[in-house]
């Protein structure tokens, strides 16, 4: 009865099952997979929701690509991040996840391919599958830092490749696309009429002090879609507002925008209140972004200090983002380790395989939890 877009196995994995069982039994679990900023004790100003109640939100004037005032606010966000984007090249979406779906509809027929990085954000598999798009992985190589496997990308391209996804900063490695890799990818994709989808939701979270460069600062000849949204840059995932900036050769950009207008007009999924409030929410988001950044830096420093000098565990230094990766002794499988941490130490962490790390054993820890919670959880991980 149901379509084959859905994965055949819908049952929960072993980690989710054990976690649910322990919680039902009343066990308190320290959750180091928590990446929802609204659940980690950060201060959300009381007047945030009032921004959604402006009288202007009562009248409905559908704008497929988004209301002008909201797109102006987003253009200022890109400018703050160092990218000049004109208003007519900005498209509003309900979230970054929705932006992927719109772009897959724009670029891909059923069975077409998009290249996705590994390790990276696990939702790509499902997002593409739901749009009948096939993902073809390419590796990020780890050698001190992370870089594109250029040979791997070149040989993964086929006549059906429609886009290469880059996530910069990447989740969970915290790695950033280098200038050299960006220029190389630009040439490769432009020469073959392949689009670049640059997911930059974590661009504001540099952990080394220096400003991070948007991919479109370096990629200039390939058709490029730069993705951002309130969820990470303003710490407001509940508001459901994402955006896409389109860049590249003008003729291609215009065709893409026309088609996106039709796709967006079909759904009109971005609610009026959040569009009316966009400028205020983005402004308020600056303080939240600051608090999240501070939180991430505190937990990262704690992690660095706790792991330093241990021969058996290595912290992979992230350049940016909200996560840290620990390389663990591969004396048992990641799944066995994560289940043991859950059952014995009552701490939940993500196994590396969840993000398609090429080998074992890695653990991914969110840097968002409150510092005492993070320190307690980390101590349990290291003790085990
Ligand atoms: C790399 C990356 N892209 C996109 C998203 C989803 O963002 P949104 O909440 O805007 O859909 C996430 C969420 O964790 C993410 O890690």
Short mmCIF file of N, CA and C and ligand atoms in Angstrom, two decimals, residues 35 94-98 100 120-121 123-124 167 169-171 199 201-202 228-232 237 240-242, ligand 1:
data_model
loop_
_atom_site.label_atom_id
_atom_site.label_comp_id
_atom_site.label_asym_id
_atom_site.label_seq_id
_atom_site.Cartn_x
_atom_site.Cartn_y
_atom_site.Cartn_z
N UNK A 35 21.02 18.22 20.73
CA UNK A 35 21.46 19.37 19.92
C UNK A 35 20.29 20.34 19.71
N UNK A 94 10.72 26.53 4.91
CA UNK A 94 10.29 26.23 6.27
C UNK A 94 11.44 25.77 7.15
N UNK A 95 12.50 25.30 6.54
CA UNK A 95 13.67 24.81 7.29
C UNK A 95 14.75 24.46 6.26
N UNK A 96 15.93 24.15 6.74
CA UNK A 96 16.97 23.71 5.81
C UNK A 96 16.59 22.37 5.20
N UNK A 97 15.99 21.52 6.03
CA UNK A 97 15.58 20.20 5.52
C UNK A 97 14.61 20.37 4.35
N UNK A 98 13.68 21.32 4.50
CA UNK A 98 12.75 21.54 3.40
C UNK A 98 13.49 22.11 2.18
N UNK A 100 16.37 21.34 1.13
CA UNK A 100 16.92 20.21 0.38
C UNK A 100 15.86 19.61 -0.54
N UNK A 120 28.94 12.62 7.71
CA UNK A 120 28.17 13.86 7.77
C UNK A 120 26.80 13.60 8.37
N UNK A 121 25.96 14.60 8.23
CA UNK A 121 24.62 14.64 8.81
C UNK A 121 23.78 13.48 8.27
N UNK A 123 20.68 12.76 8.02
CA UNK A 123 19.35 12.92 7.41
C UNK A 123 19.39 12.96 5.88
N UNK A 124 20.57 13.18 5.29
CA UNK A 124 20.63 13.30 3.82
C UNK A 124 20.06 12.08 3.11
N UNK A 167 28.95 20.32 3.25
CA UNK A 167 28.44 20.81 4.53
C UNK A 167 29.62 21.50 5.20
N UNK A 169 30.47 24.60 7.96
CA UNK A 169 31.11 23.54 8.73
C UNK A 169 30.27 22.25 8.71
N UNK A 170 31.01 21.15 8.73
CA UNK A 170 30.35 19.85 8.64
C UNK A 170 29.91 19.37 10.03
N UNK A 171 28.80 18.68 10.04
CA UNK A 171 28.29 18.03 11.25
C UNK A 171 28.50 16.53 11.05
N UNK A 199 25.61 23.57 2.51
CA UNK A 199 24.88 23.66 3.79
C UNK A 199 25.79 24.37 4.78
N UNK A 201 24.70 25.92 7.77
CA UNK A 201 23.91 26.28 8.94
C UNK A 201 24.78 26.57 10.17
N UNK A 202 25.99 26.02 10.20
CA UNK A 202 26.86 26.25 11.38
C UNK A 202 27.94 27.31 11.13
N UNK A 228 20.96 28.30 4.79
CA UNK A 228 21.07 28.73 6.18
C UNK A 228 19.69 28.74 6.81
N UNK A 229 19.63 29.17 8.07
CA UNK A 229 18.31 29.23 8.70
C UNK A 229 18.37 29.64 10.15
N UNK A 230 17.19 29.96 10.70
CA UNK A 230 17.11 30.40 12.10
C UNK A 230 17.52 29.31 13.07
N UNK A 231 17.36 28.05 12.63
CA UNK A 231 17.51 26.95 13.57
C UNK A 231 18.89 26.92 14.24
N UNK A 232 19.93 27.19 13.48
CA UNK A 232 21.27 27.17 14.07
C UNK A 232 21.80 28.59 14.27
N UNK A 237 15.16 26.76 16.31
CA UNK A 237 14.62 25.73 15.40
C UNK A 237 13.10 25.67 15.41
N UNK A 240 10.91 27.60 12.56
CA UNK A 240 10.77 27.03 11.21
C UNK A 240 10.94 28.09 10.11
N UNK A 241 12.15 28.59 10.00
CA UNK A 241 12.48 29.47 8.88
C UNK A 241 13.90 29.17 8.41
N UNK A 242 13.97 28.78 7.15
CA UNK A 242 15.28 28.56 6.54
C UNK A 242 15.38 29.41 5.28
C1 LIG B 1 24.27 20.04 8.71
C2 LIG B 1 22.83 20.26 9.01
N1 LIG B 1 22.02 20.74 8.05
C3 LIG B 1 20.71 20.96 8.29
C4 LIG B 1 20.16 20.70 9.52
C5 LIG B 1 18.68 20.93 9.73
O1 LIG B 1 18.38 22.28 9.91
P1 LIG B 1 16.86 22.75 9.97
O2 LIG B 1 16.45 22.70 11.40
O3 LIG B 1 16.89 24.15 9.43
O4 LIG B 1 16.07 21.85 9.09
C6 LIG B 1 20.96 20.21 10.55
C7 LIG B 1 20.38 19.92 11.87
O5 LIG B 1 21.03 19.44 12.78
C8 LIG B 1 22.32 19.97 10.28
O6 LIG B 1 23.13 19.47 11.23
#
